Coordinates of C-alpha atoms in Angstrom, one line a residue:
M225 CA 0.0 0.0 0.0
K226 CA 1.4 3.4 -0.9
L227 CA 0.6 6.6 1.0
P228 CA -1.1 9.5 -0.7
Q229 CA 1.2 12.3 -1.9
R230 CA 0.7 15.9 -0.9
R231 CA -0.2 17.0 -4.5
S232 CA -4.0 16.9 -5.1
L233 CA -4.3 15.1 -1.8
T234 CA -8.0 14.3 -2.0
A235 CA -7.8 12.9 -5.6
E236 CA -4.6 11.0 -4.6
T237 CA -6.4 9.6 -1.5
A238 CA -9.3 8.4 -3.6
E239 CA -6.9 6.7 -6.0
V240 CA -5.1 4.9 -3.2
I241 CA -8.4 3.6 -1.8
R242 CA -9.4 2.4 -5.3
E243 CA -6.1 0.6 -5.6
M244 CA -6.7 -1.0 -2.2
I245 CA -10.0 -2.3 -3.4
R246 CA -8.6 -3.5 -6.8
S247 CA -5.8 -5.4 -5.1
G248 CA -8.2 -7.1 -2.6
E249 CA -6.4 -5.4 0.3
I250 CA -9.8 -4.3 1.6
K251 CA -12.9 -6.3 0.9
Q252 CA -16.7 -6.1 1.4
K253 CA -16.6 -3.1 3.9
L254 CA -14.4 -0.1 4.2
P255 CA -12.5 0.2 7.5
G256 CA -13.8 2.9 9.9
E257 CA -12.8 6.5 9.1
R258 CA -10.5 6.9 12.1
D259 CA -8.6 3.7 11.3
L260 CA -8.4 4.4 7.6
A261 CA -7.2 8.0 8.2
A262 CA -4.5 6.7 10.5
R263 CA -3.3 4.1 8.0
L264 CA -3.2 6.7 5.1
Q265 CA -1.7 9.3 7.4
I266 CA -4.2 12.0 6.4
G267 CA -6.8 14.1 8.2
R268 CA -10.4 12.9 8.4
D269 CA -11.7 15.9 6.5
T270 CA -9.5 15.0 3.5
L271 CA -10.6 11.4 3.8
R272 CA -14.3 12.2 3.9
T273 CA -14.0 14.4 0.8
A274 CA -12.3 11.4 -1.0
L275 CA -14.9 9.0 0.2
A276 CA -17.7 11.3 -1.1
E277 CA -16.0 11.2 -4.5
L278 CA -15.9 7.4 -4.4
E279 CA -19.5 7.3 -3.5
K280 CA -20.4 9.5 -6.6
T281 CA -18.4 7.2 -8.9
G282 CA -20.0 4.0 -7.6
W283 CA -17.0 2.5 -5.7
L284 CA -18.7 2.8 -2.3
S285 CA -22.1 2.9 -0.8
V286 CA -23.4 6.1 0.7
G287 CA -22.2 6.5 4.2
E288 CA -24.7 6.2 7.0
H289 CA -24.2 7.1 10.7
G290 CA -22.9 4.2 12.7
K291 CA -22.4 2.0 9.6
R292 CA -19.4 1.2 7.5
R293 CA -19.5 1.8 3.8
Q294 CA -20.0 -1.2 1.5
I295 CA -17.5 -1.8 -1.3
L296 CA -19.5 -2.0 -4.5
K297 CA -16.8 -2.8 -6.9
K298 CA -14.8 -6.0 -6.6
A299 CA -11.1 -6.9 -7.1
S300 CA -10.2 -8.9 -10.1
S301 CA -9.6 -12.6 -9.2
K302 CA -6.0 -12.4 -10.3
Q303 CA -5.3 -9.4 -8.0
A304 CA -7.3 -10.8 -5.1
E305 CA -5.1 -13.9 -5.1
H306 CA -2.1 -11.8 -4.3
R307 CA -1.3 -11.7 -0.6
S308 CA -1.0 -8.4 1.1
R309 CA 2.6 -8.9 2.5
R310 CA 1.4 -6.9 5.5
V311 CA 1.4 -7.7 9.2
G312 CA -0.9 -6.1 11.7
F313 CA 0.1 -5.1 15.2
L314 CA -2.9 -5.1 17.6
S315 CA -2.4 -3.2 20.8
P316 CA -4.8 -1.8 23.5
K317 CA -2.4 1.2 23.8
R318 CA -1.8 3.9 21.3
L319 CA 1.7 4.0 19.8
E320 CA 2.6 7.2 21.7
D321 CA 1.6 5.6 25.0
L322 CA 4.0 2.6 24.6
P323 CA 7.2 2.5 26.6
P324 CA 10.3 3.6 24.8
T325 CA 11.8 0.1 24.9
M326 CA 8.7 -1.2 23.1
L327 CA 8.8 1.5 20.5
L328 CA 12.4 0.6 19.8
E329 CA 11.4 -3.0 19.4
I330 CA 8.7 -2.1 16.9
D331 CA 11.1 0.1 14.9
H332 CA 13.5 -2.9 14.7
M333 CA 10.7 -5.2 13.6
R334 CA 9.5 -2.7 10.9
E335 CA 13.0 -2.5 9.5
M336 CA 13.5 -6.3 9.5
L337 CA 10.1 -6.9 7.9
A338 CA 10.7 -4.2 5.3
R339 CA 13.9 -6.0 4.2
K340 CA 11.7 -9.0 3.5
E341 CA 9.2 -6.8 1.6
F342 CA 6.6 -6.8 4.4
S343 CA 5.0 -3.8 6.1
L344 CA 4.0 -3.6 9.7
E345 CA 0.8 -1.6 10.5
F346 CA -0.3 -0.6 14.0
H347 CA -3.9 -0.7 15.2
T348 CA -5.6 0.3 18.5
P349 CA -9.2 -0.7 18.1
A350 CA -11.7 -0.1 20.9
I351 CA -12.3 -3.8 21.5
F352 CA -10.2 -4.6 24.5
S353 CA -12.9 -3.7 27.1
L354 CA -15.5 -5.9 25.4
K355 CA -16.3 -9.3 26.9
R356 CA -17.4 -10.5 23.5
P357 CA -15.2 -8.8 20.9
G358 CA -15.8 -11.4 18.2
S359 CA -18.0 -9.4 15.8
R360 CA -15.7 -6.3 16.0
L361 CA -12.6 -8.5 15.5
K362 CA -14.2 -10.2 12.5
E363 CA -14.9 -6.9 10.8
L364 CA -11.4 -5.7 11.5
V365 CA -9.7 -8.9 10.3
D366 CA -11.9 -9.3 7.2
S367 CA -11.4 -5.7 6.1
L368 CA -7.7 -5.6 6.5
Q369 CA -6.7 -9.1 5.1
Y370 CA -3.3 -9.2 6.8
D371 CA -1.0 -12.1 6.3
A372 CA -0.5 -12.3 10.0
W373 CA -1.1 -10.5 13.3
I374 CA 0.9 -9.6 16.3
L375 CA -1.2 -9.5 19.5
Y376 CA 0.4 -7.2 22.1
Q377 CA -0.9 -7.0 25.7
S378 CA -4.0 -8.8 24.4
N379 CA -6.6 -10.1 26.9
E380 CA -8.0 -13.6 27.1
H381 CA -11.1 -12.9 25.0
V382 CA -9.0 -11.5 22.1
Q383 CA -6.5 -14.3 22.2
A384 CA -9.2 -17.0 22.3
W385 CA -11.0 -15.5 19.3
F386 CA -7.9 -15.6 17.2
A387 CA -7.1 -19.1 18.3
K388 CA -10.7 -20.3 17.5
Q389 CA -10.8 -18.6 14.1
K390 CA -7.3 -20.0 13.3
I391 CA -6.1 -16.6 12.2
P392 CA -2.3 -16.6 11.6
C393 CA -0.9 -14.7 14.5
M394 CA 1.6 -14.6 17.4
V395 CA 1.3 -13.3 20.9
R396 CA 4.0 -10.7 21.8
G397 CA 3.8 -11.8 25.4
L398 CA 2.4 -15.0 26.9
A399 CA -0.7 -16.8 25.8
Y400 CA -3.4 -17.5 28.4
P401 CA -3.8 -21.0 29.8
G402 CA -5.8 -23.1 27.4
V403 CA -5.2 -20.7 24.5
K404 CA -3.1 -22.4 21.9
L405 CA -1.3 -19.6 20.1
P406 CA 2.4 -19.2 19.3
S407 CA 4.1 -16.6 21.6
L408 CA 7.3 -14.7 22.2
D409 CA 8.3 -13.1 25.5
V410 CA 10.9 -12.8 28.2
D411 CA 11.0 -15.7 30.6
W412 CA 9.4 -13.8 33.4
Q413 CA 9.1 -16.8 35.7
A414 CA 12.9 -17.3 35.5
T415 CA 13.5 -13.6 35.9
G416 CA 11.3 -13.4 39.0
F417 CA 12.9 -16.4 40.5
H418 CA 16.4 -14.9 40.0
A419 CA 15.4 -11.6 41.5
A420 CA 14.0 -13.0 44.7
S421 CA 16.9 -15.5 45.0
L422 CA 19.3 -12.6 44.7
L423 CA 17.7 -10.6 47.4
M424 CA 17.5 -13.6 49.8
R425 CA 21.2 -14.2 49.2
Y426 CA 21.8 -10.6 50.4
G427 CA 20.0 -11.5 53.6
H428 CA 16.5 -10.0 52.9
R429 CA 13.7 -12.0 54.6
S430 CA 10.9 -9.6 53.9
I431 CA 10.4 -8.8 50.2
G432 CA 7.8 -6.7 48.4
Y433 CA 6.6 -7.4 44.9
M434 CA 5.0 -4.4 43.2
V435 CA 2.6 -5.2 40.4
P436 CA 0.0 -3.1 38.4
D437 CA -3.7 -4.1 38.6
T438 CA -3.8 -5.8 35.2
Q439 CA -4.3 -9.4 34.0
L440 CA -1.2 -9.8 31.9
Q441 CA 0.3 -13.3 31.9
G442 CA 3.9 -12.1 32.2
L443 CA 3.1 -10.5 35.6
F444 CA 1.6 -13.8 36.8
A445 CA 4.6 -15.7 35.6
A446 CA 7.0 -13.3 37.4
Q447 CA 5.0 -13.7 40.6
K448 CA 5.1 -17.5 40.3
G449 CA 8.9 -17.4 39.9
I450 CA 9.2 -15.2 43.0
E451 CA 6.9 -17.4 45.0
N452 CA 8.8 -20.5 43.9
A453 CA 12.1 -18.9 45.1
V454 CA 10.5 -18.0 48.5
A455 CA 9.1 -21.5 48.8
N456 CA 12.6 -23.0 48.2
A457 CA 14.3 -20.7 50.7
S458 CA 15.8 -22.0 53.9
G459 CA 14.1 -20.3 56.8
D460 CA 11.1 -18.0 56.9
V461 CA 10.6 -15.3 54.2
T462 CA 7.7 -12.9 54.1
L463 CA 6.4 -11.9 50.6
H464 CA 4.3 -8.8 50.3
T465 CA 2.4 -8.5 47.0
I466 CA 1.6 -4.8 46.4
V467 CA -1.1 -4.2 43.8
E468 CA -1.2 -0.6 42.5
Q469 CA -3.7 1.1 40.2
G470 CA -1.2 2.6 37.6
T471 CA -0.7 6.1 39.0
A472 CA 2.0 7.7 41.1
E473 CA -0.5 8.4 43.8
A474 CA -1.6 4.7 43.9
V475 CA 2.1 3.6 44.1
A476 CA 2.7 6.0 46.9
T477 CA -0.4 4.8 48.8
S478 CA 0.7 1.2 48.4
L479 CA 4.2 2.0 49.6
H480 CA 2.8 3.8 52.7
Q481 CA 0.6 0.8 53.6
M482 CA 3.4 -1.7 53.0
C483 CA 5.8 0.1 55.2
H484 CA 3.3 0.0 58.1
E485 CA 3.0 -3.8 57.9
P486 CA 4.0 -5.7 61.1
I487 CA 7.0 -7.0 59.1
P488 CA 7.7 -4.3 56.5
P489 CA 9.8 -5.3 53.5
T490 CA 13.5 -4.5 53.4
A491 CA 13.7 -5.0 49.6
I492 CA 11.3 -4.4 46.7
I493 CA 11.0 -6.1 43.2
A494 CA 9.4 -3.6 40.8
T495 CA 7.7 -4.7 37.5
R496 CA 7.5 -1.2 35.9
S497 CA 10.0 1.5 35.5
R498 CA 7.5 4.1 36.6
Q499 CA 7.3 2.3 39.9
V500 CA 11.0 2.7 40.4
L501 CA 10.8 6.5 39.9
T502 CA 7.9 6.9 42.2
L503 CA 9.6 4.7 44.9
I504 CA 12.7 6.8 44.7
S505 CA 10.9 10.1 45.0
W506 CA 8.5 8.8 47.7
M507 CA 11.5 7.6 49.8
A508 CA 13.3 10.9 49.3
S509 CA 10.2 12.8 50.6
H510 CA 10.4 10.6 53.8
Q511 CA 14.1 11.1 54.1
L512 CA 14.8 7.5 53.2
R513 CA 17.5 6.3 50.8
I514 CA 18.2 3.4 48.4
P515 CA 19.8 1.0 49.2
Q516 CA 20.5 2.2 52.8
N517 CA 16.8 1.9 53.9
M518 CA 15.4 -0.3 51.1
S519 CA 17.0 -2.5 48.4
L520 CA 15.5 -2.4 44.9
V521 CA 15.5 -4.6 41.8
S522 CA 13.5 -3.8 38.7
L523 CA 12.4 -6.6 36.3
T524 CA 12.4 -4.1 33.5
Y525 CA 14.7 -1.4 32.1
D526 CA 14.2 2.2 31.1
N527 CA 16.8 4.7 29.7
V528 CA 16.2 7.0 32.6
F529 CA 17.9 4.4 34.8
D530 CA 21.2 5.5 33.3
A531 CA 20.8 8.9 34.9
L532 CA 20.0 7.7 38.4
V533 CA 22.4 7.4 41.4
P534 CA 22.8 4.8 42.7
G535 CA 22.4 2.7 39.5
I536 CA 19.3 0.5 39.6
S537 CA 19.8 -3.3 39.6
H538 CA 17.6 -4.4 36.7
Y539 CA 17.0 -6.9 33.9
T540 CA 17.4 -5.9 30.3
M541 CA 16.9 -7.5 26.9
D542 CA 18.3 -6.3 23.6
R543 CA 15.3 -5.2 21.6
A544 CA 16.8 -6.0 18.3
T545 CA 17.2 -9.6 19.5
I546 CA 13.5 -9.7 20.5
A547 CA 12.5 -8.2 17.2
R548 CA 14.6 -10.7 15.3
G549 CA 12.9 -13.6 17.2
G550 CA 9.5 -12.1 16.4
V551 CA 10.2 -11.9 12.7
R552 CA 11.3 -15.5 12.7
K553 CA 8.2 -16.5 14.6
L554 CA 6.0 -14.6 12.1
E555 CA 7.6 -16.3 9.2
S556 CA 7.0 -19.7 10.8
V557 CA 3.4 -18.8 11.6
M558 CA 2.7 -17.8 8.0
K559 CA 4.0 -21.2 6.9
G560 CA 1.8 -22.9 9.5
Q561 CA 4.8 -23.8 11.6
G562 CA 6.4 -22.7 14.9
L563 CA 3.2 -22.8 16.9
D564 CA 5.1 -23.0 20.2
E565 CA 6.1 -20.7 23.0
K566 CA 9.5 -19.0 22.8
L567 CA 11.0 -17.6 26.0
L568 CA 14.1 -15.4 26.1
I569 CA 16.4 -15.0 29.0
P570 CA 17.3 -11.3 29.8
D571 CA 20.6 -10.0 31.1
F572 CA 21.0 -9.0 34.7
V573 CA 22.8 -5.7 35.6
L574 CA 23.8 -5.4 39.2
G575 CA 23.7 -1.7 40.2
G576 CA 24.1 0.0 43.5
S577 CA 20.4 -0.3 44.6
V578 CA 20.9 -3.6 46.4
K579 CA 22.9 -4.1 49.6
K580 CA 23.3 -6.8 52.2
Y581 CA 20.6 -6.6 54.9
G582 CA 22.0 -5.3 58.1
A583 CA 25.3 -4.3 56.6

């Protein structure tokens, strides 16, 4: 799919849409205006003018409020047989809301797919809050005709639908129990186990695990690894699971409650980089310091860690390596192969945020 040029933008947009119909890239119904405008990288006013022209020339049905336009002209059979050589990236978060490390991974994947003459297109449909997203997903998948999909931070309903419909896809993350889809992710269970074991080797017997209030399988895997490490420890170890609601205020409230427990934690395992920043600022406001008053390990990495003193002990994974694994997985999926789970082991960086308890 080419993008419309700036010259005669309305006419060029109409021609691009006609070509998408001729090639079979879109079928039966036109995608929604917001989605189509984002794909073509144009404003919705320009798109609406182009669509009005296509209605007049008989390519599309007249638009009605709340209904998608029907495609009235069909692709030739020869063109329709040609695959799109496009991959869709399905996410509950907008591109600008993703963490920098994930944006870097997507950029690497775009470049690697482009070298194989594939494009990667990003979508954030309003389906992730639906308990029964099937009809909306069917419209989306049927209209776009991608060769494969990447499901990022997808909930169980979305994963289950793709699995049931046998749509070529891979989960960028972990599949839910009972959902048979190929997946690629960091081995969070092994990472959690290592982090808890490290803190216990440093003498910590009361450990906090901070987790956002979301149902992502990677978080459950990390918690399982931490719990396994605690269960295998010699002697008593107290584990505090701290669930926070995704804001700095919620993290601060959780920290306050945790520190007033009968056996408060002497070390914390964070699952999000924002938790690290809130923890540091909250402790500073209470005249507490890391690691003197609290040791800290982060299961994830953010570039801002490089500017912090002391350095944060954390786990990191080269994003180009993950992207390369994702492209290989996609190639296997499109061939009907590689339907397994692929787990990657991150590197551990020991910073100055961990000290021996009592030292």
